[in-house]
Tab-separated table of C-alpha atoms in Angstrom:
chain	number	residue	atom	x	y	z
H	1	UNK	CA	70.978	-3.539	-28.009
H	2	UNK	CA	69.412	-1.726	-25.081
H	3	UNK	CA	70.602	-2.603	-21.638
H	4	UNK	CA	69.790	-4.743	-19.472
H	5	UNK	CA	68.226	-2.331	-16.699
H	6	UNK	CA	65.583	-1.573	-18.940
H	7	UNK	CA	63.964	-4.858	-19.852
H	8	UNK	CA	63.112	-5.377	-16.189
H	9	UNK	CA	60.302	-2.737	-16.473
H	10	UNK	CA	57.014	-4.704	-16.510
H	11	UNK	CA	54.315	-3.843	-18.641
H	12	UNK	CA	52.506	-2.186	-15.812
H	13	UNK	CA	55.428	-0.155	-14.825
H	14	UNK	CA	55.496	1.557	-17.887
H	15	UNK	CA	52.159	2.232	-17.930
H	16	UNK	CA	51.835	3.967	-14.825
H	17	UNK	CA	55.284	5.573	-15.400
H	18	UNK	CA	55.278	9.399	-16.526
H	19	UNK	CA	56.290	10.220	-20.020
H	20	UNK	CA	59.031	12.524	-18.217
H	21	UNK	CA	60.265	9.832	-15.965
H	22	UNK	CA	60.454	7.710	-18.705
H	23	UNK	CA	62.335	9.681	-21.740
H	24	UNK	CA	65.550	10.284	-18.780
H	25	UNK	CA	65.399	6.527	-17.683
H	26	UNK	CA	66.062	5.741	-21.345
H	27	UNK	CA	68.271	8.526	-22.380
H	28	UNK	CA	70.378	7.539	-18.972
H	29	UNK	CA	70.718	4.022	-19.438
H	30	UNK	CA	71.772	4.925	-23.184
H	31	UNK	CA	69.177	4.276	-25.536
H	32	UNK	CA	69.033	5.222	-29.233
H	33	UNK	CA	66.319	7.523	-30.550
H	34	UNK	CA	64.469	4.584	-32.305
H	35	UNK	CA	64.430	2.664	-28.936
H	36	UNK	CA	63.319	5.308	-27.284
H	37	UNK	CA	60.269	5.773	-29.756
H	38	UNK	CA	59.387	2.095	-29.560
H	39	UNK	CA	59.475	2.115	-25.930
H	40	UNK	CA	56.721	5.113	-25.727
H	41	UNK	CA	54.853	3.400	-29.060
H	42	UNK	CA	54.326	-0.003	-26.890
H	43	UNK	CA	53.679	2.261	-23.395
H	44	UNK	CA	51.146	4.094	-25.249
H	45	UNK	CA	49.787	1.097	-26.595
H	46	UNK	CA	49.325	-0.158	-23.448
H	47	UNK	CA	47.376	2.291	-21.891
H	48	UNK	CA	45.011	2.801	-24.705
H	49	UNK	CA	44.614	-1.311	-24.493
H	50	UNK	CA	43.534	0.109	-20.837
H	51	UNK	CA	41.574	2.649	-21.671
H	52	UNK	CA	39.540	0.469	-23.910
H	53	UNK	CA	39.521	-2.618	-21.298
H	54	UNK	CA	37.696	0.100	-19.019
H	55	UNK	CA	35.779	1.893	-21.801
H	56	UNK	CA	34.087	-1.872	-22.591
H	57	UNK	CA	33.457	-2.516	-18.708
H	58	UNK	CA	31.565	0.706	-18.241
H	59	UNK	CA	29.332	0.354	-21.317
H	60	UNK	CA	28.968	-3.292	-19.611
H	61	UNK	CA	28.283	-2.344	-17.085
H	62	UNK	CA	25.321	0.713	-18.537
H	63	UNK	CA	24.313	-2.488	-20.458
H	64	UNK	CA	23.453	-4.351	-17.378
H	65	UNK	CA	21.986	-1.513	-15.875
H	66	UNK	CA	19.711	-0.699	-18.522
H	67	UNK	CA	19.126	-4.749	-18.913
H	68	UNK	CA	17.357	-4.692	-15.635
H	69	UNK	CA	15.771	-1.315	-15.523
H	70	UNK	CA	13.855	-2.609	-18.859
H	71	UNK	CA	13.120	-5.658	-16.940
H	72	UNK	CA	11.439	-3.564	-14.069
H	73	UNK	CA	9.462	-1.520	-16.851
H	74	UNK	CA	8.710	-4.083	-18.389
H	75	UNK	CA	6.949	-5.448	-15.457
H	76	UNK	CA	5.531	-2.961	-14.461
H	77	UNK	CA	3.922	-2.432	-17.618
H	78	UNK	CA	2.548	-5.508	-17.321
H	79	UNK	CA	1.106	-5.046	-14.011
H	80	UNK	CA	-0.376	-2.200	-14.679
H	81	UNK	CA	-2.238	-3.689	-18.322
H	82	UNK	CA	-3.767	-6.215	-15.958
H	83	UNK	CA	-4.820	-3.791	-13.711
H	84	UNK	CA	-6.379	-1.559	-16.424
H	85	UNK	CA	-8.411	-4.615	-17.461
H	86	UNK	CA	-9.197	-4.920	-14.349
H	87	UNK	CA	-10.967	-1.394	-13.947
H	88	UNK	CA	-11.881	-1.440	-17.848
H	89	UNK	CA	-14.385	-4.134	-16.623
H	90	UNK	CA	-15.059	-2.737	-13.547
H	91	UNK	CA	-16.232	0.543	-15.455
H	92	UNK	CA	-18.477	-1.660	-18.039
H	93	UNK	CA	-20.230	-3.403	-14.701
H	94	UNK	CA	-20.927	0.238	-13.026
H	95	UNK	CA	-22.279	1.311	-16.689
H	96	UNK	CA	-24.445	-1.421	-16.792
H	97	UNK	CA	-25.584	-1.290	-12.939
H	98	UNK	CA	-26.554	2.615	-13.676
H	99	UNK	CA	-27.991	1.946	-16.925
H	100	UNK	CA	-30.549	-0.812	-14.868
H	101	UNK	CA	-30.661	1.525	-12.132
H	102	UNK	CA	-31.875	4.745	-14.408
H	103	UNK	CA	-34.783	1.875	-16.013
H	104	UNK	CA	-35.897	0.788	-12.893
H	105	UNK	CA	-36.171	4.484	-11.554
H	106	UNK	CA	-37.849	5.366	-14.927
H	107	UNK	CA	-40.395	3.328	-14.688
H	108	UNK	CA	-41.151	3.424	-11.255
H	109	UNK	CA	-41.852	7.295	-12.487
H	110	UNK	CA	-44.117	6.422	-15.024
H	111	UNK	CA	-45.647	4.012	-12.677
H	112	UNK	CA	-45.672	6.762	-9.903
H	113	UNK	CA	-46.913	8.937	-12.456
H	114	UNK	CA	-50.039	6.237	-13.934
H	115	UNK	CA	-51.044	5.834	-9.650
H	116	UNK	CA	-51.394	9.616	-9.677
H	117	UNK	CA	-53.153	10.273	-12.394
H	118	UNK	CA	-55.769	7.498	-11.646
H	119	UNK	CA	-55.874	8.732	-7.822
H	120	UNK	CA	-56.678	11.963	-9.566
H	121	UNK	CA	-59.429	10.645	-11.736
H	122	UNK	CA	-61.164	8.132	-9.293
H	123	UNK	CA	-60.895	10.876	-6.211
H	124	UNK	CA	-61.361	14.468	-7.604
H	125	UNK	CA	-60.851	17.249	-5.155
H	126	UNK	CA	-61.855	20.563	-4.681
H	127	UNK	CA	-60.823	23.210	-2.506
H	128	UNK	CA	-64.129	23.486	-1.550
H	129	UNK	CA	-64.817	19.992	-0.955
H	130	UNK	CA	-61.885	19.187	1.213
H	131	UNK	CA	-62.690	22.221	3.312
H	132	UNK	CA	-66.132	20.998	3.709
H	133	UNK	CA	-66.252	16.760	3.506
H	134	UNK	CA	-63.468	15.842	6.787
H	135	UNK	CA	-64.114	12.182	6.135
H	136	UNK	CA	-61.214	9.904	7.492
H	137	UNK	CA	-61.859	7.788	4.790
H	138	UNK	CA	-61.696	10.279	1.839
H	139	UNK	CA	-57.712	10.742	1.173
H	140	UNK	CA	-56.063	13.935	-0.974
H	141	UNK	CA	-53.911	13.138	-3.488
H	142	UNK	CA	-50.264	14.498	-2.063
H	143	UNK	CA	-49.084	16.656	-5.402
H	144	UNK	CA	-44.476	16.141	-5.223
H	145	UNK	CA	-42.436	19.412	-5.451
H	146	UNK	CA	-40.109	19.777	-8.490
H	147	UNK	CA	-37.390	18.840	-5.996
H	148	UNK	CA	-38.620	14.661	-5.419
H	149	UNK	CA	-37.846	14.388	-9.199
H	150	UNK	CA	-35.420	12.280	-10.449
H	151	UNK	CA	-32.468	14.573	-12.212
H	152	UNK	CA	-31.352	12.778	-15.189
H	153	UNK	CA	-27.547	11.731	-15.262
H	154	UNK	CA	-25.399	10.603	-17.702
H	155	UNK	CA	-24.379	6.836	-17.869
């Protein structure tokens, strides 16, 4: 029966307590071999019952972590679909806008172009005749440089 001395060692004690500190308590107060190997079996026993106690709080802990990093993400992947739906329509508006923008130009081209060519057939000129006829109410026909042109773009 081990003495008395030695059952006053709490739980905690002997978990904190060095191996070394331990083995001469035991063999001072007169324990038996066996007894001595139980007493390390349970203090080992109680630190790996700590060990795991902590082990579970960390990964807890990483759980919770993760838990609400996910929840950010997840948000934020959300905010940022709406806001790609948002510019996915905003593109399809600017396509259409430049689409009606390129017809209107071309045919105010091909309308440009018509007014010319009729100027040019009602009025003919000469080099010769604008040199000699100065009449304020005969007009020239201005001719664009390559430059007024619409450039085509790509929609």
């Amino acid at each position: 029966m081990p003495p008395k001395v030695m059952k006053s060692i709490a739980d905690n004690e002997l978990m904190q307590m060095d191996v070394k500190v331990l083995q001469t308590m035991l063999d001072e107060a007169g324990y038996s071999g066996v007894e001595i190997d139980a007493m390390k079996q349970r203090r080992r026993r109680l630190q790996n019952r700590q060990s795991a106690k902590l082990s579970a709080a960390r990964r807890q802990g990483e759980f919770d972590s993760i838990v609400q990093v996910n929840a950010r993400l997840t948000k934020t992947v959300v905010e940022l679909e709406a806001r790609n739906a948002e510019l996915v329509q905003q593109l399809a508006k600017a396509n259409q806008m430049a689409f009606q923008v390129r017809a209107v130009a071309d045919q105010a081209i091909r309308e440009n172009e018509a007014l010319r060519m009729r100027l040019a057939t009602q009025h003919p000129t000469t080099s010769a005749d604008s040199a000699d006829d100065p009449s304020p109410d005969r007009q020239l026909v201005p001719t664009t440089p390559d430059y007024d042109k619409p450039k085509a773009f790509p929609l």
